[in-house]
């Protein structure tokens, strides 16, 4: 009776930036840009990694597994790719997401900032005046390539307005003056919220007096 042994499998760690562009350059497993190398019977074999692969992608190498039983053909080798988390980007399919803190002044007055893209370039993001925390900006075509396709995902930048800390005496005075000059026009969301709270409490007081 002849046959093959069960297929072998190995796991290869990759980073998000490594999966962006399949360069075809032979590198070590620790880098894994474009190709990985595995050792089989004292030889090093390059394995092409296609651009846009995702965590858990499996690559099959026919005939690179264990030798077959009793002279049978060798089995296959399966490589499972593990994409590590990125220090700046979060990935969802072909789309990338990042969170960028901006100053309170930039959010109020407007401005712009630069963010790095996965392809190594820098992209300017314009912030309109009155921007609130959580606002998201879409950068078309700045995401990951779609595996074995010509499409590219998008990049989404979400801003977080940072509250000033460790203020100097003068800064505190200026903010206090700004607070005195503020109104429902400059802070409509908070003004509307506290207005609704007052109406709610007034309603509770009215029902309480009627029941008494």
mmCIF file of C-alpha atoms in Angstrom:
data_model
loop_
_atom_site.group_PDB
_atom_site.id
_atom_site.type_symbol
_atom_site.label_atom_id
_atom_site.label_comp_id
_atom_site.label_asym_id
_atom_site.label_seq_id
_atom_site.Cartn_x
_atom_site.Cartn_y
_atom_site.Cartn_z
ATOM 1 C CA UNK A 1 0.000 0.000 0.000
ATOM 2 C CA UNK A 2 1.380 3.423 -0.937
ATOM 3 C CA UNK A 3 0.257 6.869 0.076
ATOM 4 C CA UNK A 4 1.322 10.235 1.416
ATOM 5 C CA UNK A 5 1.794 11.491 4.918
ATOM 6 C CA UNK A 6 -0.496 14.298 6.165
ATOM 7 C CA UNK A 7 0.425 17.714 4.810
ATOM 8 C CA UNK A 8 2.759 19.909 6.809
ATOM 9 C CA UNK A 9 1.899 23.442 7.839
ATOM 10 C CA UNK A 10 3.864 26.422 9.147
ATOM 11 C CA UNK A 11 2.802 29.881 10.311
ATOM 12 C CA UNK A 12 4.588 32.987 9.033
ATOM 13 C CA UNK A 13 4.195 36.369 10.798
ATOM 14 C CA UNK A 14 3.650 39.466 8.636
ATOM 15 C CA UNK A 15 2.994 43.146 9.303
ATOM 16 C CA UNK A 16 0.287 45.261 7.655
ATOM 17 C CA UNK A 17 2.872 47.328 5.780
ATOM 18 C CA UNK A 18 4.514 44.133 4.532
ATOM 19 C CA UNK A 19 1.253 42.976 2.952
ATOM 20 C CA UNK A 20 0.701 46.198 1.023
ATOM 21 C CA UNK A 21 3.112 45.587 -1.840
ATOM 22 C CA UNK A 22 4.314 42.225 -3.149
ATOM 23 C CA UNK A 23 7.786 43.156 -4.312
ATOM 24 C CA UNK A 24 9.094 39.667 -4.996
ATOM 25 C CA UNK A 25 12.305 40.423 -3.103
ATOM 26 C CA UNK A 26 13.711 37.475 -1.183
ATOM 27 C CA UNK A 27 13.960 38.299 2.505
ATOM 28 C CA UNK A 28 13.977 36.462 5.795
ATOM 29 C CA UNK A 29 10.873 35.273 7.609
ATOM 30 C CA UNK A 30 11.234 38.027 10.191
ATOM 31 C CA UNK A 31 10.607 40.695 7.553
ATOM 32 C CA UNK A 32 8.457 38.858 5.020
ATOM 33 C CA UNK A 33 8.121 41.647 2.461
ATOM 34 C CA UNK A 34 6.932 40.208 -0.824
ATOM 35 C CA UNK A 35 8.309 36.733 -0.173
ATOM 36 C CA UNK A 36 9.053 34.439 2.713
ATOM 37 C CA UNK A 37 11.627 31.684 2.818
ATOM 38 C CA UNK A 38 11.254 28.274 4.367
ATOM 39 C CA UNK A 39 13.813 25.525 4.681
ATOM 40 C CA UNK A 40 13.042 22.158 3.155
ATOM 41 C CA UNK A 41 15.657 19.398 2.930
ATOM 42 C CA UNK A 42 18.508 21.892 3.409
ATOM 43 C CA UNK A 43 17.303 24.217 0.652
ATOM 44 C CA UNK A 44 15.743 27.656 1.018
ATOM 45 C CA UNK A 45 12.681 28.150 -1.157
ATOM 46 C CA UNK A 46 11.148 31.591 -1.810
ATOM 47 C CA UNK A 47 7.368 31.855 -1.541
ATOM 48 C CA UNK A 48 5.626 34.764 -3.241
ATOM 49 C CA UNK A 49 3.207 36.660 -0.994
ATOM 50 C CA UNK A 50 0.503 38.441 -3.047
ATOM 51 C CA UNK A 51 -0.322 42.035 -2.147
ATOM 52 C CA UNK A 52 -3.446 42.479 -0.045
ATOM 53 C CA UNK A 53 -3.377 39.170 1.836
ATOM 54 C CA UNK A 54 -5.322 39.029 5.089
ATOM 55 C CA UNK A 55 -4.783 37.285 8.375
ATOM 56 C CA UNK A 56 -5.314 33.551 8.009
ATOM 57 C CA UNK A 57 -4.616 33.445 4.265
ATOM 58 C CA UNK A 58 -3.395 29.992 3.276
ATOM 59 C CA UNK A 59 -0.813 29.286 0.568
ATOM 60 C CA UNK A 60 -0.445 25.747 -0.757
ATOM 61 C CA UNK A 61 2.874 24.468 -2.052
ATOM 62 C CA UNK A 62 2.265 21.247 -3.925
ATOM 63 C CA UNK A 63 4.793 18.495 -3.338
ATOM 64 C CA UNK A 64 6.711 20.343 -0.604
ATOM 65 C CA UNK A 65 5.359 18.280 2.290
ATOM 66 C CA UNK A 66 6.622 15.077 3.854
ATOM 67 C CA UNK A 67 7.862 12.268 1.667
ATOM 68 C CA UNK A 68 5.189 9.761 0.693
ATOM 69 C CA UNK A 69 4.861 6.360 2.326
ATOM 70 C CA UNK A 70 6.662 3.491 0.586
ATOM 71 C CA UNK A 71 7.918 5.609 -2.272
ATOM 72 C CA UNK A 72 4.663 7.484 -2.822
ATOM 73 C CA UNK A 73 4.569 11.120 -3.926
ATOM 74 C CA UNK A 74 5.278 13.758 -1.279
ATOM 75 C CA UNK A 75 2.491 15.639 0.419
ATOM 76 C CA UNK A 76 1.845 19.363 0.261
ATOM 77 C CA UNK A 77 3.021 22.219 2.456
ATOM 78 C CA UNK A 78 0.487 24.778 3.654
ATOM 79 C CA UNK A 79 1.664 28.187 4.829
ATOM 80 C CA UNK A 80 -0.733 30.136 7.047
ATOM 81 C CA UNK A 81 -0.044 33.861 7.159
ATOM 82 C CA UNK A 82 -0.507 35.791 10.393
ATOM 83 C CA UNK A 83 -0.835 39.580 10.000
ATOM 84 C CA UNK A 84 0.278 41.411 13.145
ATOM 85 C CA UNK A 85 -1.494 44.528 14.408
ATOM 86 C CA UNK A 86 -0.118 47.904 13.306
ATOM 87 C CA UNK A 87 0.919 50.681 15.682
ATOM 88 C CA UNK A 88 -1.030 53.289 13.708
ATOM 89 C CA UNK A 89 -3.582 51.621 11.408
ATOM 90 C CA UNK A 90 -6.491 49.307 12.060
ATOM 91 C CA UNK A 91 -7.587 47.188 9.129
ATOM 92 C CA UNK A 92 -11.043 46.056 8.056
ATOM 93 C CA UNK A 93 -10.788 44.174 4.792
ATOM 94 C CA UNK A 94 -9.198 46.561 2.297
ATOM 95 C CA UNK A 95 -10.006 49.674 4.352
ATOM 96 C CA UNK A 96 -7.667 51.246 6.895
ATOM 97 C CA UNK A 97 -8.639 53.315 9.926
ATOM 98 C CA UNK A 98 -6.629 55.623 12.166
ATOM 99 C CA UNK A 99 -7.367 58.082 14.961
ATOM 100 C CA UNK A 100 -5.625 61.467 15.081
ATOM 101 C CA UNK A 101 -5.750 63.937 18.013
ATOM 102 C CA UNK A 102 -6.126 67.620 17.119
ATOM 103 C CA UNK A 103 -6.039 70.711 19.309
ATOM 104 C CA UNK A 104 -9.157 72.491 20.489
ATOM 105 C CA UNK A 105 -8.067 75.596 18.566
ATOM 106 C CA UNK A 106 -7.615 73.651 15.312
ATOM 107 C CA UNK A 107 -11.042 72.085 15.728
ATOM 108 C CA UNK A 108 -12.680 75.456 16.387
ATOM 109 C CA UNK A 109 -10.825 77.570 13.824
ATOM 110 C CA UNK A 110 -10.063 74.938 11.198
ATOM 111 C CA UNK A 111 -6.726 73.879 9.792
ATOM 112 C CA UNK A 112 -4.958 70.894 8.316
ATOM 113 C CA UNK A 113 -2.565 68.121 9.269
ATOM 114 C CA UNK A 114 -0.611 65.365 7.542
ATOM 115 C CA UNK A 115 -1.003 61.642 8.086
ATOM 116 C CA UNK A 116 1.201 58.847 6.745
ATOM 117 C CA UNK A 117 -0.346 56.480 4.225
ATOM 118 C CA UNK A 118 0.391 52.762 3.997
ATOM 119 C CA UNK A 119 2.281 53.306 0.734
ATOM 120 C CA UNK A 120 4.812 55.548 2.477
ATOM 121 C CA UNK A 121 3.417 58.851 1.214
ATOM 122 C CA UNK A 122 1.912 61.656 3.302
ATOM 123 C CA UNK A 123 -1.639 62.910 2.860
ATOM 124 C CA UNK A 124 -3.013 66.287 3.944
ATOM 125 C CA UNK A 125 -6.342 66.313 5.762
ATOM 126 C CA UNK A 126 -8.239 69.617 5.871
ATOM 127 C CA UNK A 127 -10.198 70.259 9.054
ATOM 128 C CA UNK A 128 -13.163 72.633 8.689
ATOM 129 C CA UNK A 129 -13.937 75.064 11.510
ATOM 130 C CA UNK A 130 -16.264 73.688 14.153
ATOM 131 C CA UNK A 131 -15.078 70.086 13.774
ATOM 132 C CA UNK A 132 -16.247 67.809 16.597
ATOM 133 C CA UNK A 133 -14.612 64.754 18.125
ATOM 134 C CA UNK A 134 -15.404 61.622 16.154
ATOM 135 C CA UNK A 135 -15.685 63.259 12.758
ATOM 136 C CA UNK A 136 -14.303 60.962 10.105
ATOM 137 C CA UNK A 137 -12.535 61.907 6.875
ATOM 138 C CA UNK A 138 -12.334 59.498 3.930
ATOM 139 C CA UNK A 139 -9.188 59.308 1.811
ATOM 140 C CA UNK A 140 -10.175 57.402 -1.307
ATOM 141 C CA UNK A 141 -7.750 54.827 -2.636
ATOM 142 C CA UNK A 142 -5.342 55.105 0.314
ATOM 143 C CA UNK A 143 -6.205 51.751 1.844
ATOM 144 C CA UNK A 144 -5.003 48.212 1.163
ATOM 145 C CA UNK A 145 -5.017 46.550 -2.260
ATOM 146 C CA UNK A 146 -7.716 43.962 -2.769
ATOM 147 C CA UNK A 147 -6.222 40.498 -3.070
ATOM 148 C CA UNK A 148 -5.778 39.497 -6.732
ATOM 149 C CA UNK A 149 -7.756 42.501 -7.951
ATOM 150 C CA UNK A 150 -7.053 46.008 -9.209
ATOM 151 C CA UNK A 151 -9.203 47.717 -6.581
ATOM 152 C CA UNK A 152 -7.781 49.514 -3.564
ATOM 153 C CA UNK A 153 -9.550 50.240 -0.308
ATOM 154 C CA UNK A 154 -9.941 53.594 1.405
ATOM 155 C CA UNK A 155 -8.366 55.146 4.462
ATOM 156 C CA UNK A 156 -10.543 56.712 7.157
ATOM 157 C CA UNK A 157 -9.131 59.287 9.555
ATOM 158 C CA UNK A 158 -11.112 59.979 12.722
ATOM 159 C CA UNK A 159 -10.225 63.068 14.736
ATOM 160 C CA UNK A 160 -10.314 63.413 18.508
ATOM 161 C CA UNK A 161 -10.377 66.946 19.913
ATOM 162 C CA UNK A 162 -7.856 67.113 22.745
ATOM 163 C CA UNK A 163 -8.754 69.036 25.895
ATOM 164 C CA UNK A 164 -5.897 71.321 27.008
ATOM 165 C CA UNK A 165 -4.010 70.277 30.146
ATOM 166 C CA UNK A 166 -1.423 71.867 32.453
ATOM 167 C CA UNK A 167 -2.586 75.381 31.596
ATOM 168 C CA UNK A 168 -0.655 78.478 32.540
ATOM 169 C CA UNK A 169 -2.359 81.261 34.479
ATOM 170 C CA UNK A 170 -2.747 83.323 31.305
ATOM 171 C CA UNK A 171 -4.221 80.405 29.390
ATOM 172 C CA UNK A 172 -6.755 79.806 32.144
ATOM 173 C CA UNK A 173 -7.720 83.490 32.076
ATOM 174 C CA UNK A 174 -8.232 83.405 28.312
ATOM 175 C CA UNK A 175 -10.377 80.268 28.495
ATOM 176 C CA UNK A 176 -12.441 81.751 31.318
ATOM 177 C CA UNK A 177 -13.004 84.871 29.231
ATOM 178 C CA UNK A 178 -13.979 82.722 26.259
ATOM 179 C CA UNK A 179 -16.476 80.850 28.433
ATOM 180 C CA UNK A 180 -18.104 84.125 29.505
ATOM 181 C CA UNK A 181 -18.459 85.175 25.873
ATOM 182 C CA UNK A 182 -19.879 81.801 24.760
ATOM 183 C CA UNK A 183 -23.532 81.384 23.897
ATOM 184 C CA UNK A 184 -25.956 78.957 22.296
ATOM 185 C CA UNK A 185 -24.577 80.051 18.935
ATOM 186 C CA UNK A 186 -20.991 79.044 19.730
ATOM 187 C CA UNK A 187 -21.905 75.904 21.698
ATOM 188 C CA UNK A 188 -25.257 74.709 20.332
ATOM 189 C CA UNK A 189 -24.890 71.068 21.346
ATOM 190 C CA UNK A 190 -24.196 71.671 25.033
ATOM 191 C CA UNK A 191 -26.758 74.469 25.185
ATOM 192 C CA UNK A 192 -29.399 72.203 23.664
ATOM 193 C CA UNK A 193 -28.519 69.361 26.013
ATOM 194 C CA UNK A 194 -28.821 71.405 29.210
ATOM 195 C CA UNK A 195 -32.000 72.976 27.902
ATOM 196 C CA UNK A 196 -33.524 69.512 27.536
ATOM 197 C CA UNK A 197 -32.287 68.560 31.011
ATOM 198 C CA UNK A 198 -34.004 71.627 32.480
ATOM 199 C CA UNK A 199 -37.253 70.769 30.689
ATOM 200 C CA UNK A 200 -37.038 67.222 31.983
ATOM 201 C CA UNK A 201 -36.480 68.319 35.596
ATOM 202 C CA UNK A 202 -39.229 70.928 35.345
ATOM 203 C CA UNK A 203 -41.558 68.201 34.105
ATOM 204 C CA UNK A 204 -40.721 65.996 37.076
ATOM 205 C CA UNK A 205 -41.364 68.888 39.448
ATOM 206 C CA UNK A 206 -44.740 69.593 37.862
ATOM 207 C CA UNK A 207 -45.901 65.994 38.159
ATOM 208 C CA UNK A 208 -44.699 65.886 41.761
ATOM 209 C CA UNK A 209 -46.673 68.971 42.750
ATOM 210 C CA UNK A 210 -49.831 67.681 41.016
ATOM 211 C CA UNK A 211 -49.672 64.349 42.811
ATOM 212 C CA UNK A 212 -49.185 66.111 46.147
#
